[in-house]
C-alpha atoms as a PDB file:
ATOM      1  CA  UNK A   1     148.532 112.005 119.706  1.00  0.00           C
ATOM      2  CA  UNK A   2     148.924 115.376 121.347  1.00  0.00           C
ATOM      3  CA  UNK A   3     149.056 115.727 125.121  1.00  0.00           C
ATOM      4  CA  UNK A   4     147.274 119.059 125.378  1.00  0.00           C
ATOM      5  CA  UNK A   5     147.075 121.184 128.528  1.00  0.00           C
ATOM      6  CA  UNK A   6     149.997 119.510 130.289  1.00  0.00           C
ATOM      7  CA  UNK A   7     151.349 122.911 131.251  1.00  0.00           C
ATOM      8  CA  UNK A   8     154.697 122.086 129.649  1.00  0.00           C
ATOM      9  CA  UNK A   9     153.879 124.056 126.495  1.00  0.00           C
ATOM     10  CA  UNK A  10     153.990 127.265 128.556  1.00  0.00           C
ATOM     11  CA  UNK A  11     157.387 126.647 130.147  1.00  0.00           C
ATOM     12  CA  UNK A  12     160.789 128.154 129.379  1.00  0.00           C
ATOM     13  CA  UNK A  13     163.738 126.448 131.035  1.00  0.00           C
ATOM     14  CA  UNK A  14     167.529 126.346 131.046  1.00  0.00           C
ATOM     15  CA  UNK A  15     168.809 123.686 128.623  1.00  0.00           C
ATOM     16  CA  UNK A  16     171.239 122.039 131.049  1.00  0.00           C
ATOM     17  CA  UNK A  17     168.668 121.647 133.810  1.00  0.00           C
ATOM     18  CA  UNK A  18     166.054 120.537 131.294  1.00  0.00           C
ATOM     19  CA  UNK A  19     168.428 117.847 129.966  1.00  0.00           C
ATOM     20  CA  UNK A  20     168.892 116.523 133.510  1.00  0.00           C
ATOM     21  CA  UNK A  21     165.169 116.376 134.301  1.00  0.00           C
ATOM     22  CA  UNK A  22     164.250 114.773 130.998  1.00  0.00           C
ATOM     23  CA  UNK A  23     166.989 112.152 131.288  1.00  0.00           C
ATOM     24  CA  UNK A  24     165.884 111.259 134.811  1.00  0.00           C
ATOM     25  CA  UNK A  25     162.496 110.337 133.264  1.00  0.00           C
ATOM     26  CA  UNK A  26     163.988 108.366 130.384  1.00  0.00           C
ATOM     27  CA  UNK A  27     163.717 111.062 127.693  1.00  0.00           C
ATOM     28  CA  UNK A  28     166.981 111.542 125.832  1.00  0.00           C
ATOM     29  CA  UNK A  29     168.091 114.353 123.564  1.00  0.00           C
ATOM     30  CA  UNK A  30     171.157 112.642 122.045  1.00  0.00           C
ATOM     31  CA  UNK A  31     171.525 113.816 118.445  1.00  0.00           C
ATOM     32  CA  UNK A  32     168.013 115.221 118.263  1.00  0.00           C
ATOM     33  CA  UNK A  33     168.910 118.884 118.186  1.00  0.00           C
ATOM     34  CA  UNK A  34     170.241 121.673 116.060  1.00  0.00           C
ATOM     35  CA  UNK A  35     171.256 125.162 117.129  1.00  0.00           C
ATOM     36  CA  UNK A  36     167.643 126.294 117.531  1.00  0.00           C
ATOM     37  CA  UNK A  37     165.616 123.154 118.363  1.00  0.00           C
ATOM     38  CA  UNK A  38     165.609 120.123 120.647  1.00  0.00           C
ATOM     39  CA  UNK A  39     163.658 116.870 120.759  1.00  0.00           C
ATOM     40  CA  UNK A  40     163.514 114.621 123.807  1.00  0.00           C
ATOM     41  CA  UNK A  41     162.465 111.010 123.102  1.00  0.00           C
ATOM     42  CA  UNK A  42     161.458 108.027 125.164  1.00  0.00           C
ATOM     43  CA  UNK A  43     161.011 104.738 123.349  1.00  0.00           C
ATOM     44  CA  UNK A  44     158.402 102.157 124.352  1.00  0.00           C
ATOM     45  CA  UNK A  45     158.547  98.665 122.835  1.00  0.00           C
ATOM     46  CA  UNK A  46     155.224  96.904 123.351  1.00  0.00           C
ATOM     47  CA  UNK A  47     153.505  93.934 121.734  1.00  0.00           C
ATOM     48  CA  UNK A  48     151.331  96.484 119.857  1.00  0.00           C
ATOM     49  CA  UNK A  49     154.413  98.073 118.323  1.00  0.00           C
ATOM     50  CA  UNK A  50     157.119 100.662 118.963  1.00  0.00           C
ATOM     51  CA  UNK A  51     156.015 104.031 120.317  1.00  0.00           C
ATOM     52  CA  UNK A  52     157.804 107.284 121.099  1.00  0.00           C
ATOM     53  CA  UNK A  53     156.920 109.940 123.630  1.00  0.00           C
ATOM     54  CA  UNK A  54     158.368 113.181 122.267  1.00  0.00           C
ATOM     55  CA  UNK A  55     158.813 116.578 123.849  1.00  0.00           C
ATOM     56  CA  UNK A  56     159.886 119.288 121.421  1.00  0.00           C
ATOM     57  CA  UNK A  57     161.351 122.677 122.202  1.00  0.00           C
ATOM     58  CA  UNK A  58     163.085 125.600 120.578  1.00  0.00           C
ATOM     59  CA  UNK A  59     165.691 128.081 121.763  1.00  0.00           C
ATOM     60  CA  UNK A  60     163.874 131.204 122.915  1.00  0.00           C
ATOM     61  CA  UNK A  61     167.304 132.614 123.822  1.00  0.00           C
ATOM     62  CA  UNK A  62     170.855 131.428 123.290  1.00  0.00           C
ATOM     63  CA  UNK A  63     172.393 128.563 121.371  1.00  0.00           C
ATOM     64  CA  UNK A  64     171.711 124.852 121.907  1.00  0.00           C
ATOM     65  CA  UNK A  65     175.114 123.871 120.469  1.00  0.00           C
ATOM     66  CA  UNK A  66     176.910 126.029 123.025  1.00  0.00           C
ATOM     67  CA  UNK A  67     174.800 124.502 125.845  1.00  0.00           C
ATOM     68  CA  UNK A  68     173.681 128.019 126.756  1.00  0.00           C
ATOM     69  CA  UNK A  69     170.031 128.294 125.842  1.00  0.00           C
ATOM     70  CA  UNK A  70     166.613 128.900 127.297  1.00  0.00           C
ATOM     71  CA  UNK A  71     164.249 126.366 125.771  1.00  0.00           C
ATOM     72  CA  UNK A  72     160.570 127.071 125.109  1.00  0.00           C
ATOM     73  CA  UNK A  73     158.798 123.727 125.388  1.00  0.00           C
ATOM     74  CA  UNK A  74     156.021 122.713 122.998  1.00  0.00           C
ATOM     75  CA  UNK A  75     153.058 120.321 123.170  1.00  0.00           C
ATOM     76  CA  UNK A  76     154.276 116.746 123.834  1.00  0.00           C
ATOM     77  CA  UNK A  77     153.356 114.025 121.326  1.00  0.00           C
ATOM     78  CA  UNK A  78     152.972 110.262 121.323  1.00  0.00           C
ATOM     79  CA  UNK A  79     153.655 108.516 118.030  1.00  0.00           C
ATOM     80  CA  UNK A  80     153.813 105.017 116.638  1.00  0.00           C
ATOM     81  CA  UNK A  81     156.833 103.960 114.599  1.00  0.00           C
ATOM     82  CA  UNK A  82     156.331 102.272 111.248  1.00  0.00           C
ATOM     83  CA  UNK A  83     159.398 100.805 109.593  1.00  0.00           C
ATOM     84  CA  UNK A  84     160.743 102.186 107.232  1.00  0.00           C
ATOM     85  CA  UNK A  85     158.449 105.223 107.065  1.00  0.00           C
ATOM     86  CA  UNK A  86     158.882 106.799 110.468  1.00  0.00           C
ATOM     87  CA  UNK A  87     156.624 107.975 113.261  1.00  0.00           C
ATOM     88  CA  UNK A  88     152.923 108.708 112.847  1.00  0.00           C
ATOM     89  CA  UNK A  89     151.076 110.930 115.319  1.00  0.00           C
ATOM     90  CA  UNK A  90     147.770 111.098 113.442  1.00  0.00           C
ATOM     91  CA  UNK A  91     144.205 110.947 114.627  1.00  0.00           C
ATOM     92  CA  UNK A  92     143.760 107.503 113.047  1.00  0.00           C
ATOM     93  CA  UNK A  93     146.403 105.923 115.252  1.00  0.00           C
ATOM     94  CA  UNK A  94     145.477 103.643 118.119  1.00  0.00           C
ATOM     95  CA  UNK A  95     147.476 103.872 121.339  1.00  0.00           C
ATOM     96  CA  UNK A  96     147.230 101.410 124.255  1.00  0.00           C
ATOM     97  CA  UNK A  97     145.420 103.029 127.192  1.00  0.00           C
ATOM     98  CA  UNK A  98     148.088 101.847 129.626  1.00  0.00           C
ATOM     99  CA  UNK A  99     150.767 103.578 127.534  1.00  0.00           C
ATOM    100  CA  UNK A 100     148.776 106.812 127.365  1.00  0.00           C
ATOM    101  CA  UNK A 101     148.329 106.734 131.164  1.00  0.00           C
ATOM    102  CA  UNK A 102     152.029 106.050 131.681  1.00  0.00           C
ATOM    103  CA  UNK A 103     152.972 108.972 129.402  1.00  0.00           C
ATOM    104  CA  UNK A 104     150.557 111.313 131.182  1.00  0.00           C
ATOM    105  CA  UNK A 105     152.133 110.337 134.519  1.00  0.00           C
ATOM    106  CA  UNK A 106     155.660 110.929 133.163  1.00  0.00           C
ATOM    107  CA  UNK A 107     154.693 114.343 131.756  1.00  0.00           C
ATOM    108  CA  UNK A 108     153.042 115.319 135.039  1.00  0.00           C
ATOM    109  CA  UNK A 109     156.187 114.387 136.984  1.00  0.00           C
ATOM    110  CA  UNK A 110     158.374 116.312 134.536  1.00  0.00           C
ATOM    111  CA  UNK A 111     156.176 119.401 134.850  1.00  0.00           C
ATOM    112  CA  UNK A 112     156.344 119.243 138.665  1.00  0.00           C
ATOM    113  CA  UNK A 113     160.155 119.226 138.535  1.00  0.00           C
ATOM    114  CA  UNK A 114     160.434 121.895 135.848  1.00  0.00           C
ATOM    115  CA  UNK A 115     158.034 124.173 137.749  1.00  0.00           C
ATOM    116  CA  UNK A 116     160.759 124.565 140.391  1.00  0.00           C
ATOM    117  CA  UNK A 117     163.083 126.440 138.024  1.00  0.00           C
ATOM    118  CA  UNK A 118     161.231 127.334 134.824  1.00  0.00           C
ATOM    119  CA  UNK A 119     159.650 130.610 133.812  1.00  0.00           C
END
C-alpha cells in the first residue's frame, strides 16, 4: 500500500538528521542501505500478521556509507510479510484500518519534524 501525498516524497534531508528522526519514530535503517540508497523500516506484529512500514530514499548528493549524504525521500509503503517469500505491497493485500491510521499518524509526525530542516 502506498501512502501518497504525505509530503515526504518531496523532501531532501541530511542523512544523519534523518536517521535521528526516523529512529525516534521506530523506523530503523540498520543494514538496509548501500552507497546510494536507504530503507527505514518499522515492524508491526499483529494477530493479522507481520507488517512493515517502509520509507525509501536515495542519495541525491554524497555517499551513504561515509554518512555524508543528502537523501531524497520516496513514497512510503506498507507491506505484509509472508514467510518465506518476503513482503507484498500489492493492491490485493488487506491492511487493518487501525494499522493504516497509526502509520499515517507516524508519517505525519515525521514530516512535521523533517520540515524543520529539509529542503
